[in-house]
Structure formats: C-alpha cells, structure tokens
Amino acid sequence: LLTFQLAKLKLEEEIAAAGDISYSIVRPTAFFKSLAGQVESVQKGGPYVMFGDGQLAACKPISESDVAKYMALCVRDPAL
C-alpha cells in the first residue's frame, strides 16, 4: 500500500476505536480525474503506472462530484 493509503487506514481505525461518534468509511477505488491524468501522461510518452500484476488495482472509476453527492445523501439517510 502507498503511504497515503496506510495513513487513511490508520485514521479509520482510530475513528472506529473512539466509539463515541457515528461514522461511515468511504473508499472510492479511483477517480476519473486520476485516470485521465495517467492517459494524458502516457500519450506524452510517460510511463504507465500499474501495481503488481494489475489484479489488485482493478477499479471502477467515479467522479469526485458523484462521491460527494452520495456522501451528502448518506448524511440525510443513514440507511444508505
């Protein structure tokens, strides 16, 4: 895992351990913006970045605004 991923997992553990707040963990696999940046880099001759054999990096990209909209809906409707 990358450093920022480890930091996020550590924070998630700390929030869960606190026990005095309600919370939801959001883990989008990839953002379209990130993938678009990689495509642009490759088109300019840059390297294609893939971790391991690519199986663990399989993802279903989503836009940042769609994640934000869903998170807002979750605040309004805890059943989500």
mmCIF file of N, CA, C and O in Angstrom:
data_model
loop_
_atom_site.group_PDB
_atom_site.id
_atom_site.type_symbol
_atom_site.label_atom_id
_atom_site.label_comp_id
_atom_site.label_asym_id
_atom_site.label_seq_id
_atom_site.Cartn_x
_atom_site.Cartn_y
_atom_site.Cartn_z
ATOM 1 N N LEU A 1 0.834 -1.194 0.000
ATOM 2 C CA LEU A 1 0.000 0.000 0.000
ATOM 3 C C LEU A 1 0.873 1.250 0.000
ATOM 4 O O LEU A 1 1.991 1.245 0.505
ATOM 5 N N LEU A 2 0.322 2.313 -0.540
ATOM 6 C CA LEU A 2 1.037 3.591 -0.573
ATOM 7 C C LEU A 2 0.910 4.286 0.777
ATOM 8 O O LEU A 2 0.005 3.987 1.565
ATOM 9 N N THR A 3 1.789 5.227 1.044
ATOM 10 C CA THR A 3 1.816 5.919 2.330
ATOM 11 C C THR A 3 0.468 6.557 2.660
ATOM 12 O O THR A 3 -0.023 6.435 3.784
ATOM 13 N N PHE A 4 -0.159 7.221 1.675
ATOM 14 C CA PHE A 4 -1.429 7.884 1.975
ATOM 15 C C PHE A 4 -2.525 6.856 2.278
ATOM 16 O O PHE A 4 -3.419 7.113 3.075
ATOM 17 N N GLN A 5 -2.439 5.671 1.650
ATOM 18 C CA GLN A 5 -3.425 4.633 1.929
ATOM 19 C C GLN A 5 -3.265 4.104 3.360
ATOM 20 O O GLN A 5 -4.251 3.875 4.054
ATOM 21 N N LEU A 6 -2.035 3.904 3.771
ATOM 22 C CA LEU A 6 -1.771 3.458 5.146
ATOM 23 C C LEU A 6 -2.262 4.488 6.153
ATOM 24 O O LEU A 6 -2.840 4.134 7.188
ATOM 25 N N ALA A 7 -2.034 5.766 5.861
ATOM 26 C CA ALA A 7 -2.486 6.831 6.761
ATOM 27 C C ALA A 7 -4.007 6.847 6.855
ATOM 28 O O ALA A 7 -4.569 7.016 7.950
ATOM 29 N N LYS A 8 -4.684 6.648 5.731
ATOM 30 C CA LYS A 8 -6.152 6.630 5.740
ATOM 31 C C LYS A 8 -6.658 5.446 6.560
ATOM 32 O O LYS A 8 -7.580 5.592 7.363
ATOM 33 N N LEU A 9 -6.058 4.280 6.386
ATOM 34 C CA LEU A 9 -6.480 3.104 7.154
ATOM 35 C C LEU A 9 -6.251 3.304 8.646
ATOM 36 O O LEU A 9 -7.083 2.912 9.473
ATOM 37 N N LYS A 10 -5.137 3.946 8.996
ATOM 38 C CA LYS A 10 -4.855 4.228 10.412
ATOM 39 C C LYS A 10 -5.909 5.164 10.990
ATOM 40 O O LYS A 10 -6.410 4.950 12.094
ATOM 41 N N LEU A 11 -6.258 6.203 10.246
ATOM 42 C CA LEU A 11 -7.281 7.135 10.709
ATOM 43 C C LEU A 11 -8.628 6.426 10.855
ATOM 44 O O LEU A 11 -9.343 6.639 11.837
ATOM 45 N N GLU A 12 -8.965 5.559 9.912
ATOM 46 C CA GLU A 12 -10.211 4.803 10.002
ATOM 47 C C GLU A 12 -10.246 3.969 11.279
ATOM 48 O O GLU A 12 -11.262 3.909 11.973
ATOM 49 N N GLU A 13 -9.133 3.323 11.605
ATOM 50 C CA GLU A 13 -9.044 2.519 12.825
ATOM 51 C C GLU A 13 -9.232 3.391 14.064
ATOM 52 O O GLU A 13 -9.927 2.999 15.009
ATOM 53 N N GLU A 14 -8.617 4.562 14.080
ATOM 54 C CA GLU A 14 -8.730 5.460 15.225
ATOM 55 C C GLU A 14 -10.164 5.956 15.411
ATOM 56 O O GLU A 14 -10.666 6.047 16.530
ATOM 57 N N ILE A 15 -10.829 6.268 14.307
ATOM 58 C CA ILE A 15 -12.220 6.725 14.382
ATOM 59 C C ILE A 15 -13.104 5.603 14.921
ATOM 60 O O ILE A 15 -13.931 5.821 15.809
ATOM 61 N N ALA A 16 -12.918 4.391 14.402
ATOM 62 C CA ALA A 16 -13.719 3.257 14.856
ATOM 63 C C ALA A 16 -13.469 2.963 16.327
ATOM 64 O O ALA A 16 -14.400 2.642 17.081
ATOM 65 N N ALA A 17 -12.217 3.088 16.761
ATOM 66 C CA ALA A 17 -11.862 2.794 18.149
ATOM 67 C C ALA A 17 -12.394 3.840 19.122
ATOM 68 O O ALA A 17 -12.612 3.546 20.296
ATOM 69 N N ALA A 18 -12.628 5.057 18.645
ATOM 70 C CA ALA A 18 -13.115 6.123 19.531
ATOM 71 C C ALA A 18 -14.446 5.737 20.165
ATOM 72 O O ALA A 18 -14.675 5.990 21.348
ATOM 73 N N GLY A 19 -15.302 5.124 19.388
ATOM 74 C CA GLY A 19 -16.558 4.618 19.920
ATOM 75 C C GLY A 19 -17.577 5.660 20.323
ATOM 76 O O GLY A 19 -18.670 5.311 20.757
ATOM 77 N N ASP A 20 -17.263 6.928 20.220
ATOM 78 C CA ASP A 20 -18.192 7.956 20.692
ATOM 79 C C ASP A 20 -18.791 8.798 19.557
ATOM 80 O O ASP A 20 -19.423 9.817 19.816
ATOM 81 N N ILE A 21 -18.589 8.362 18.316
ATOM 82 C CA ILE A 21 -19.157 9.079 17.188
ATOM 83 C C ILE A 21 -19.700 8.078 16.172
ATOM 84 O O ILE A 21 -19.233 6.940 16.097
ATOM 85 N N SER A 22 -20.689 8.508 15.419
ATOM 86 C CA SER A 22 -21.139 7.669 14.312
ATOM 87 C C SER A 22 -20.305 8.061 13.093
ATOM 88 O O SER A 22 -19.869 9.205 12.969
ATOM 89 N N TYR A 23 -20.075 7.125 12.206
ATOM 90 C CA TYR A 23 -19.215 7.401 11.073
ATOM 91 C C TYR A 23 -19.527 6.448 9.931
ATOM 92 O O TYR A 23 -20.173 5.413 10.118
ATOM 93 N N SER A 24 -19.063 6.789 8.759
ATOM 94 C CA SER A 24 -19.098 5.933 7.578
ATOM 95 C C SER A 24 -17.739 6.013 6.919
ATOM 96 O O SER A 24 -17.124 7.081 6.880
ATOM 97 N N ILE A 25 -17.262 4.901 6.415
ATOM 98 C CA ILE A 25 -15.983 4.850 5.717
ATOM 99 C C ILE A 25 -16.265 4.881 4.210
ATOM 100 O O ILE A 25 -17.062 4.089 3.715
ATOM 101 N N VAL A 26 -15.621 5.783 3.501
ATOM 102 C CA VAL A 26 -15.789 5.909 2.055
ATOM 103 C C VAL A 26 -14.472 5.504 1.400
ATOM 104 O O VAL A 26 -13.421 6.033 1.746
ATOM 105 N N ARG A 27 -14.563 4.551 0.474
ATOM 106 C CA ARG A 27 -13.359 4.060 -0.196
ATOM 107 C C ARG A 27 -13.571 3.957 -1.708
ATOM 108 O O ARG A 27 -13.641 2.876 -2.263
ATOM 109 N N PRO A 28 -13.644 5.092 -2.399
ATOM 110 C CA PRO A 28 -13.740 5.004 -3.855
ATOM 111 C C PRO A 28 -12.461 4.373 -4.398
ATOM 112 O O PRO A 28 -11.382 4.611 -3.875
ATOM 113 N N THR A 29 -12.589 3.566 -5.431
ATOM 114 C CA THR A 29 -11.408 2.874 -5.954
ATOM 115 C C THR A 29 -10.532 3.762 -6.823
ATOM 116 O O THR A 29 -9.328 3.602 -6.845
ATOM 117 N N ALA A 30 -11.144 4.680 -7.552
ATOM 118 C CA ALA A 30 -10.365 5.585 -8.404
ATOM 119 C C ALA A 30 -11.269 6.710 -8.876
ATOM 120 O O ALA A 30 -12.482 6.556 -8.949
ATOM 121 N N PHE A 31 -10.656 7.823 -9.165
ATOM 122 C CA PHE A 31 -11.390 8.963 -9.700
ATOM 123 C C PHE A 31 -11.076 9.091 -11.188
ATOM 124 O O PHE A 31 -9.943 8.888 -11.614
ATOM 125 N N PHE A 32 -12.096 9.447 -11.968
ATOM 126 C CA PHE A 32 -11.880 9.655 -13.401
ATOM 127 C C PHE A 32 -10.740 10.632 -13.641
ATOM 128 O O PHE A 32 -9.936 10.449 -14.537
ATOM 129 N N LYS A 33 -10.666 11.681 -12.810
ATOM 130 C CA LYS A 33 -9.633 12.703 -12.981
ATOM 131 C C LYS A 33 -8.240 12.072 -12.912
ATOM 132 O O LYS A 33 -7.366 12.390 -13.704
ATOM 133 N N SER A 34 -8.030 11.147 -11.988
ATOM 134 C CA SER A 34 -6.733 10.483 -11.849
ATOM 135 C C SER A 34 -6.409 9.644 -13.070
ATOM 136 O O SER A 34 -5.280 9.641 -13.567
ATOM 137 N N LEU A 35 -7.414 8.912 -13.562
ATOM 138 C CA LEU A 35 -7.189 8.076 -14.739
ATOM 139 C C LEU A 35 -6.930 8.924 -15.972
ATOM 140 O O LEU A 35 -6.071 8.601 -16.792
ATOM 141 N N ALA A 36 -7.660 10.024 -16.099
ATOM 142 C CA ALA A 36 -7.459 10.908 -17.248
ATOM 143 C C ALA A 36 -6.038 11.471 -17.233
ATOM 144 O O ALA A 36 -5.400 11.589 -18.285
ATOM 145 N N GLY A 37 -5.537 11.790 -16.051
ATOM 146 C CA GLY A 37 -4.172 12.303 -15.938
ATOM 147 C C GLY A 37 -3.148 11.273 -16.370
ATOM 148 O O GLY A 37 -2.148 11.601 -17.013
ATOM 149 N N GLN A 38 -3.409 10.005 -16.041
ATOM 150 C CA GLN A 38 -2.480 8.950 -16.431
ATOM 151 C C GLN A 38 -2.508 8.750 -17.936
ATOM 152 O O GLN A 38 -1.467 8.565 -18.568
ATOM 153 N N VAL A 39 -3.692 8.772 -18.547
ATOM 154 C CA VAL A 39 -3.805 8.625 -20.005
ATOM 155 C C VAL A 39 -3.034 9.749 -20.693
ATOM 156 O O VAL A 39 -2.278 9.519 -21.635
ATOM 157 N N GLU A 40 -3.217 10.970 -20.199
ATOM 158 C CA GLU A 40 -2.515 12.115 -20.788
ATOM 159 C C GLU A 40 -1.010 11.939 -20.686
ATOM 160 O O GLU A 40 -0.272 12.204 -21.638
ATOM 161 N N SER A 41 -0.543 11.460 -19.536
ATOM 162 C CA SER A 41 0.890 11.244 -19.342
ATOM 163 C C SER A 41 1.427 10.205 -20.321
ATOM 164 O O SER A 41 2.482 10.392 -20.936
ATOM 165 N N VAL A 42 0.700 9.102 -20.502
ATOM 166 C CA VAL A 42 1.125 8.043 -21.414
ATOM 167 C C VAL A 42 1.142 8.562 -22.851
ATOM 168 O O VAL A 42 2.070 8.272 -23.623
ATOM 169 N N GLN A 43 0.131 9.349 -23.216
ATOM 170 C CA GLN A 43 0.086 9.899 -24.569
ATOM 171 C C GLN A 43 1.282 10.801 -24.841
ATOM 172 O O GLN A 43 1.707 10.938 -25.987
ATOM 173 N N LYS A 44 1.831 11.404 -23.801
ATOM 174 C CA LYS A 44 3.003 12.272 -23.966
ATOM 175 C C LYS A 44 4.314 11.497 -23.829
ATOM 176 O O LYS A 44 5.372 12.089 -23.761
ATOM 177 N N GLY A 45 4.204 10.158 -23.755
ATOM 178 C CA GLY A 45 5.416 9.338 -23.686
ATOM 179 C C GLY A 45 5.820 8.932 -22.283
ATOM 180 O O GLY A 45 6.852 8.279 -22.096
ATOM 181 N N GLY A 46 5.035 9.291 -21.278
ATOM 182 C CA GLY A 46 5.341 8.923 -19.903
ATOM 183 C C GLY A 46 5.038 7.459 -19.637
ATOM 184 O O GLY A 46 4.398 6.786 -20.456
ATOM 185 N N PRO A 47 5.486 6.937 -18.497
ATOM 186 C CA PRO A 47 5.258 5.523 -18.181
ATOM 187 C C PRO A 47 3.815 5.268 -17.747
ATOM 188 O O PRO A 47 3.148 6.160 -17.222
ATOM 189 N N TYR A 48 3.338 4.068 -17.998
ATOM 190 C CA TYR A 48 2.045 3.627 -17.490
ATOM 191 C C TYR A 48 2.291 3.023 -16.123
ATOM 192 O O TYR A 48 3.147 2.140 -15.969
ATOM 193 N N VAL A 49 1.603 3.490 -15.110
ATOM 194 C CA VAL A 49 1.817 3.017 -13.741
ATOM 195 C C VAL A 49 0.814 1.926 -13.422
ATOM 196 O O VAL A 49 -0.393 2.123 -13.518
ATOM 197 N N MET A 50 1.328 0.755 -13.056
ATOM 198 C CA MET A 50 0.476 -0.360 -12.657
ATOM 199 C C MET A 50 1.135 -1.032 -11.465
ATOM 200 O O MET A 50 2.353 -1.214 -11.434
ATOM 201 N N PHE A 51 0.328 -1.385 -10.469
ATOM 202 C CA PHE A 51 0.862 -2.026 -9.273
ATOM 203 C C PHE A 51 0.728 -3.538 -9.389
ATOM 204 O O PHE A 51 -0.357 -4.047 -9.688
ATOM 205 N N GLY A 52 1.812 -4.266 -9.177
ATOM 206 C CA GLY A 52 1.791 -5.724 -9.254
ATOM 207 C C GLY A 52 1.343 -6.186 -10.629
ATOM 208 O O GLY A 52 1.746 -5.643 -11.652
ATOM 209 N N ASP A 53 0.473 -7.199 -10.644
ATOM 210 C CA ASP A 53 0.001 -7.731 -11.920
ATOM 211 C C ASP A 53 -1.263 -7.022 -12.399
ATOM 212 O O ASP A 53 -1.856 -7.391 -13.408
ATOM 213 N N GLY A 54 -1.672 -6.014 -11.676
ATOM 214 C CA GLY A 54 -2.840 -5.239 -12.071
ATOM 215 C C GLY A 54 -4.144 -5.743 -11.479
ATOM 216 O O GLY A 54 -5.138 -5.029 -11.476
ATOM 217 N N GLN A 55 -4.163 -6.951 -10.940
ATOM 218 C CA GLN A 55 -5.393 -7.514 -10.394
ATOM 219 C C GLN A 55 -5.871 -6.747 -9.163
ATOM 220 O O GLN A 55 -7.057 -6.505 -9.009
ATOM 221 N N LEU A 56 -4.955 -6.369 -8.277
ATOM 222 C CA LEU A 56 -5.342 -5.636 -7.074
ATOM 223 C C LEU A 56 -5.701 -4.191 -7.369
ATOM 224 O O LEU A 56 -6.303 -3.522 -6.556
ATOM 225 N N ALA A 57 -5.302 -3.716 -8.540
ATOM 226 C CA ALA A 57 -5.572 -2.333 -8.904
ATOM 227 C C ALA A 57 -6.832 -2.202 -9.754
ATOM 228 O O ALA A 57 -7.149 -1.128 -10.217
ATOM 229 N N ALA A 58 -7.544 -3.309 -9.965
ATOM 230 C CA ALA A 58 -8.784 -3.243 -10.744
ATOM 231 C C ALA A 58 -9.730 -2.267 -10.056
ATOM 232 O O ALA A 58 -9.842 -2.249 -8.833
ATOM 233 N N CYS A 59 -10.391 -1.437 -10.838
ATOM 234 C CA CYS A 59 -11.231 -0.420 -10.219
ATOM 235 C C CYS A 59 -12.393 -0.032 -11.106
ATOM 236 O O CYS A 59 -12.419 -0.351 -12.292
ATOM 237 N N LYS A 60 -13.319 0.645 -10.489
ATOM 238 C CA LYS A 60 -14.453 1.209 -11.203
ATOM 239 C C LYS A 60 -14.432 2.698 -10.899
ATOM 240 O O LYS A 60 -14.895 3.139 -9.853
ATOM 241 N N PRO A 61 -13.857 3.495 -11.789
ATOM 242 C CA PRO A 61 -13.697 4.917 -11.514
ATOM 243 C C PRO A 61 -15.029 5.640 -11.349
ATOM 244 O O PRO A 61 -16.055 5.230 -11.896
ATOM 245 N N ILE A 62 -14.975 6.710 -10.571
ATOM 246 C CA ILE A 62 -16.145 7.526 -10.279
ATOM 247 C C ILE A 62 -15.698 8.985 -10.243
ATOM 248 O O ILE A 62 -14.530 9.275 -9.996
ATOM 249 N N SER A 63 -16.622 9.890 -10.477
ATOM 250 C CA SER A 63 -16.261 11.309 -10.418
ATOM 251 C C SER A 63 -16.308 11.780 -8.961
ATOM 252 O O SER A 63 -17.052 11.239 -8.140
ATOM 253 N N GLU A 64 -15.505 12.782 -8.668
ATOM 254 C CA GLU A 64 -15.490 13.336 -7.313
ATOM 255 C C GLU A 64 -16.868 13.866 -6.922
ATOM 256 O O GLU A 64 -17.306 13.704 -5.788
ATOM 257 N N SER A 65 -17.561 14.491 -7.869
ATOM 258 C CA SER A 65 -18.881 15.057 -7.551
ATOM 259 C C SER A 65 -19.892 13.958 -7.241
ATOM 260 O O SER A 65 -20.754 14.140 -6.367
ATOM 261 N N ASP A 66 -19.800 12.811 -7.900
ATOM 262 C CA ASP A 66 -20.712 11.707 -7.594
ATOM 263 C C ASP A 66 -20.454 11.158 -6.187
ATOM 264 O O ASP A 66 -21.398 10.817 -5.465
ATOM 265 N N VAL A 67 -19.186 11.058 -5.795
ATOM 266 C CA VAL A 67 -18.868 10.608 -4.436
ATOM 267 C C VAL A 67 -19.430 11.606 -3.420
ATOM 268 O O VAL A 67 -20.058 11.225 -2.437
ATOM 269 N N ALA A 68 -19.222 12.902 -3.675
ATOM 270 C CA ALA A 68 -19.713 13.935 -2.758
ATOM 271 C C ALA A 68 -21.232 13.900 -2.646
ATOM 272 O O ALA A 68 -21.785 14.013 -1.538
ATOM 273 N N LYS A 69 -21.922 13.731 -3.769
ATOM 274 C CA LYS A 69 -23.390 13.666 -3.741
ATOM 275 C C LYS A 69 -23.864 12.473 -2.911
ATOM 276 O O LYS A 69 -24.794 12.586 -2.113
ATOM 277 N N TYR A 70 -23.223 11.324 -3.106
ATOM 278 C CA TYR A 70 -23.621 10.139 -2.352
ATOM 279 C C TYR A 70 -23.360 10.322 -0.858
ATOM 280 O O TYR A 70 -24.181 9.944 -0.021
ATOM 281 N N MET A 71 -22.228 10.925 -0.517
ATOM 282 C CA MET A 71 -21.924 11.165 0.898
ATOM 283 C C MET A 71 -22.964 12.086 1.520
ATOM 284 O O MET A 71 -23.397 11.861 2.658
ATOM 285 N N ALA A 72 -23.377 13.112 0.796
ATOM 286 C CA ALA A 72 -24.419 14.018 1.301
ATOM 287 C C ALA A 72 -25.730 13.268 1.500
ATOM 288 O O ALA A 72 -26.432 13.480 2.505
ATOM 289 N N LEU A 73 -26.076 12.383 0.574
ATOM 290 C CA LEU A 73 -27.287 11.574 0.729
ATOM 291 C C LEU A 73 -27.199 10.682 1.962
ATOM 292 O O LEU A 73 -28.188 10.494 2.677
ATOM 293 N N CYS A 74 -26.022 10.136 2.221
ATOM 294 C CA CYS A 74 -25.836 9.267 3.391
ATOM 295 C C CYS A 74 -26.037 10.033 4.699
ATOM 296 O O CYS A 74 -26.524 9.473 5.679
ATOM 297 N N VAL A 75 -25.660 11.299 4.715
ATOM 298 C CA VAL A 75 -25.858 12.113 5.913
ATOM 299 C C VAL A 75 -27.354 12.284 6.166
ATOM 300 O O VAL A 75 -27.835 12.205 7.293
ATOM 301 N N ARG A 76 -28.100 12.471 5.078
ATOM 302 C CA ARG A 76 -29.545 12.653 5.203
ATOM 303 C C ARG A 76 -30.272 11.344 5.480
ATOM 304 O O ARG A 76 -31.312 11.333 6.120
ATOM 305 N N ASP A 77 -29.758 10.236 4.959
ATOM 306 C CA ASP A 77 -30.430 8.946 5.091
ATOM 307 C C ASP A 77 -29.432 7.908 5.575
ATOM 308 O O ASP A 77 -28.774 7.251 4.775
ATOM 309 N N PRO A 78 -29.323 7.711 6.885
ATOM 310 C CA PRO A 78 -28.352 6.763 7.451
ATOM 311 C C PRO A 78 -28.544 5.325 6.974
ATOM 312 O O PRO A 78 -27.638 4.508 7.100
ATOM 313 N N ALA A 79 -29.695 4.999 6.406
ATOM 314 C CA ALA A 79 -29.928 3.639 5.912
ATOM 315 C C ALA A 79 -29.059 3.312 4.701
ATOM 316 O O ALA A 79 -28.877 2.154 4.362
ATOM 317 N N LEU A 80 -28.561 4.350 4.025
ATOM 318 C CA LEU A 80 -27.700 4.114 2.865
ATOM 319 C C LEU A 80 -26.372 3.627 3.369
ATOM 320 O O LEU A 80 -25.610 2.995 2.845
#
